[in-house]
PDB file of C-alpha atoms in Angstrom:
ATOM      1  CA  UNK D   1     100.777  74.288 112.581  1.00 83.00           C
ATOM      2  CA  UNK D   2     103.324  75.672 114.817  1.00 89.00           C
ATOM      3  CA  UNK D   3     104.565  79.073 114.924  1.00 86.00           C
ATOM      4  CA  UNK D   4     107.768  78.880 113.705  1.00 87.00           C
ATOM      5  CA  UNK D   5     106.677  76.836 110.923  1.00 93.00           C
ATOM      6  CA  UNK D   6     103.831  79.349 110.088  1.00 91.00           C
ATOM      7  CA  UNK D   7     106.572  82.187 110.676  1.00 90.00           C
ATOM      8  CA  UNK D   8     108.461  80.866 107.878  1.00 93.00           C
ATOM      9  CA  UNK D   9     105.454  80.536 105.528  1.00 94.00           C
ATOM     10  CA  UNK D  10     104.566  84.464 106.308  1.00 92.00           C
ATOM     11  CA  UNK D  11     108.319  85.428 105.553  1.00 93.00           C
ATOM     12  CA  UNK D  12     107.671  83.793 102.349  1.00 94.00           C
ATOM     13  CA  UNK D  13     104.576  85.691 101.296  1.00 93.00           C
ATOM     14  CA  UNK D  14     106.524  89.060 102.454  1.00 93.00           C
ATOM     15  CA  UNK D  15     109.355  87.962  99.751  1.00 93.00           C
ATOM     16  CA  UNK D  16     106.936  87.028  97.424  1.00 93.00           C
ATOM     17  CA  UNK D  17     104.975  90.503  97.729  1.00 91.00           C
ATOM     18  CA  UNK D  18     101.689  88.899  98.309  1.00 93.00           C
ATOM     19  CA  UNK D  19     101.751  90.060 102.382  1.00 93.00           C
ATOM     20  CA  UNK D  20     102.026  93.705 103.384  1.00 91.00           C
ATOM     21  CA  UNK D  21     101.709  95.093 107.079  1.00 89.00           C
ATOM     22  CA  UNK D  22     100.139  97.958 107.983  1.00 83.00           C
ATOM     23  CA  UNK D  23     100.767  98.473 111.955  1.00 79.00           C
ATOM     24  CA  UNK D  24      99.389  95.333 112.900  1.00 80.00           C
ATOM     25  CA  UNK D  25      97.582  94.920 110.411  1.00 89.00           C
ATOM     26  CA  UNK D  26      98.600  92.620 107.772  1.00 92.00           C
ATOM     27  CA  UNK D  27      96.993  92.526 104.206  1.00 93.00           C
ATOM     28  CA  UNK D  28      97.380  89.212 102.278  1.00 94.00           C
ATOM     29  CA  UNK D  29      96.548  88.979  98.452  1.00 93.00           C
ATOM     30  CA  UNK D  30      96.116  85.384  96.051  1.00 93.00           C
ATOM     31  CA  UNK D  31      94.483  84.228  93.258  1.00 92.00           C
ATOM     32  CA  UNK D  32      94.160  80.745  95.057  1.00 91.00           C
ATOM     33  CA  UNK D  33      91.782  80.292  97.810  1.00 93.00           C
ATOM     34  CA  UNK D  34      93.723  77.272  99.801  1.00 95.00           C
ATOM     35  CA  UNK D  35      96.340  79.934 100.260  1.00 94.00           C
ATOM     36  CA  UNK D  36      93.705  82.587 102.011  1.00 95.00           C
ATOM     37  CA  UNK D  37      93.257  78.917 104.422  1.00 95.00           C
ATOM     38  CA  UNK D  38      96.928  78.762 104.631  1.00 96.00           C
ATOM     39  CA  UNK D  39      97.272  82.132 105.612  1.00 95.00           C
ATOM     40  CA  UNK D  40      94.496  81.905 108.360  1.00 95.00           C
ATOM     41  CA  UNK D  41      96.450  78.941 109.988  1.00 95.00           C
ATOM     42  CA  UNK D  42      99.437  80.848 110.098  1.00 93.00           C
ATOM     43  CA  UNK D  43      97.728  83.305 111.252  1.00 93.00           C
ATOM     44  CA  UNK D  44      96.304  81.763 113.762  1.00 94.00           C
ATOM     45  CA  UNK D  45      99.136  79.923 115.094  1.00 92.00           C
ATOM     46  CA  UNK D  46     100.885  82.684 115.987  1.00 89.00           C
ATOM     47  CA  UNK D  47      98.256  84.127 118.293  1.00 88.00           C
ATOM     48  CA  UNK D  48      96.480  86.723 115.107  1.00 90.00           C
ATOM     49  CA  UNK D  49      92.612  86.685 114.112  1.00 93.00           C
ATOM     50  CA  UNK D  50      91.956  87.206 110.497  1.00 95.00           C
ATOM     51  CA  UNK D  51      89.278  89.961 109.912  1.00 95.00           C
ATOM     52  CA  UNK D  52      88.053  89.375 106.923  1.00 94.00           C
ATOM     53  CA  UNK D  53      88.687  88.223 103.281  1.00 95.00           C
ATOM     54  CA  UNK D  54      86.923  89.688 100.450  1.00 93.00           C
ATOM     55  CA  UNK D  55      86.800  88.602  96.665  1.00 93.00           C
ATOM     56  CA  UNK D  56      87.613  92.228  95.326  1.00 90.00           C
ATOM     57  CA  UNK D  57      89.042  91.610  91.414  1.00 87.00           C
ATOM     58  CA  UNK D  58      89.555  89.790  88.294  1.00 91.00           C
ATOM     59  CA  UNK D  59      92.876  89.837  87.206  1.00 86.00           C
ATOM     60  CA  UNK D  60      93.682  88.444  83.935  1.00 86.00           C
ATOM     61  CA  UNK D  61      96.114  85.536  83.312  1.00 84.00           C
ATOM     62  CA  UNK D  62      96.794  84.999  79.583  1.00 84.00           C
ATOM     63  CA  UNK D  63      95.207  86.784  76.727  1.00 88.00           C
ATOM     64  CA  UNK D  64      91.333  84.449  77.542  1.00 88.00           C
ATOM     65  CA  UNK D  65      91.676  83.439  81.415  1.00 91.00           C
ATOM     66  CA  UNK D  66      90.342  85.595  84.471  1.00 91.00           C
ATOM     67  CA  UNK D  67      90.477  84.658  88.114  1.00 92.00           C
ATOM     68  CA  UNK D  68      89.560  85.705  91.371  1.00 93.00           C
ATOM     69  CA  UNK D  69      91.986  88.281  93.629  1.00 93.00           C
ATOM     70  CA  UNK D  70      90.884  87.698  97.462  1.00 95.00           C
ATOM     71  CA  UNK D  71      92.380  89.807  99.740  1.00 94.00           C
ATOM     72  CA  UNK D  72      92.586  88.848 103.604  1.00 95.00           C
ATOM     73  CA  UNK D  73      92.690  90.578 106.373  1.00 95.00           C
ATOM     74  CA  UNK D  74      94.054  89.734 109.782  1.00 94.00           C
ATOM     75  CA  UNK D  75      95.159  91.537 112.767  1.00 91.00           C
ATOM     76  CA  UNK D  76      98.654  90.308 114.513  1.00 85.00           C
ATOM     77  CA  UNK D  77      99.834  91.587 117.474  1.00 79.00           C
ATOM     78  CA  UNK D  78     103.927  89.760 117.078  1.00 67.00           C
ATOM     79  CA  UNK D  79     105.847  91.336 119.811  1.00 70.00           C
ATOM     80  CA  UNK D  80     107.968  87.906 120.517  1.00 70.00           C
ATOM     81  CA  UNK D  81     107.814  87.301 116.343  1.00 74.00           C
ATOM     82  CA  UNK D  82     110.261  89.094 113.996  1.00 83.00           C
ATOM     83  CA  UNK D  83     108.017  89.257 110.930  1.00 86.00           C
ATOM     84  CA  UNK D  84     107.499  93.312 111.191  1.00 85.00           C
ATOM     85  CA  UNK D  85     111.408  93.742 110.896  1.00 87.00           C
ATOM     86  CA  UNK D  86     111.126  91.160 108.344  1.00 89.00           C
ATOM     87  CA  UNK D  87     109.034  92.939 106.537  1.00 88.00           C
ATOM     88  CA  UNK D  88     110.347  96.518 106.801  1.00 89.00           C
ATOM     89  CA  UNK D  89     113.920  94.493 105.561  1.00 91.00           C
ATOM     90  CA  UNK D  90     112.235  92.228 102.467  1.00 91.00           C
ATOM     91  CA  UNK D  91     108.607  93.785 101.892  1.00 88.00           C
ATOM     92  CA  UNK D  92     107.312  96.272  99.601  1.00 88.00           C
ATOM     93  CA  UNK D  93     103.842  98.872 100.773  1.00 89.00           C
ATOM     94  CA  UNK D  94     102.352  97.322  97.914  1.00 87.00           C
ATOM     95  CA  UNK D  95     101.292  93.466  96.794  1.00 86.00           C
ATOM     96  CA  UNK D  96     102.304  92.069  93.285  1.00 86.00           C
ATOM     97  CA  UNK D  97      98.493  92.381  92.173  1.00 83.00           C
ATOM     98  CA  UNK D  98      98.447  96.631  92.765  1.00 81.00           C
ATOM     99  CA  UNK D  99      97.270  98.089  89.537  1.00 70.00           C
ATOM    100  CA  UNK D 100      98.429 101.592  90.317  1.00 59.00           C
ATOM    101  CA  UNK D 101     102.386 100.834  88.928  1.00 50.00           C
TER     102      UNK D 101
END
């Protein structure tokens, strides 16, 4: 993947409230697994190493259905990328998943 490509796809998740940063730390939240992959090639591609990703809930969907919440974590060091400006424009300190509303 290239970066600007992978730059878009991170812009998206900041919209989307599933990425938050934290310094240069960026937390990433789903319910579907081939997006935590996504996430660590875009990651990658623009020079970041993810850190870790953890299953840490069930979150219900429906009234009968439960799934999985992973949470990733991956450090980025963007000083040529715009994505913390992005985020401090478009992002939110907490994902769409937070309980604590």
């Amino acid at each position: 993947m290239l970066p600007p490509e992978a730059e878009k796809k991170m812009q998206c998740w900041i919209r989307s409230r599933h990425l938050i940063c934290s310094g240069n730390l960026y937390v990433f939240e789903t319910v579907d697994y081939s997006a935590v992959e996504r996430f660590a090639e875009c990651v990658t591609a623009l020079g970041g190493t993810v850190i870790a990703v953890d299953a840490v809930d069930k979150v219900w969907i429906g009234d009968h259905r439960q799934v999985i919440l992973y949470r990733s974590k991956a450090s980025l060091h963007t000083p040529h990328h715009k994505l913390k400006p992005y985020w401090i424009k478009y992002g939110n300190f907490r994902t769409r998943f937070d309980q604590g509303v």
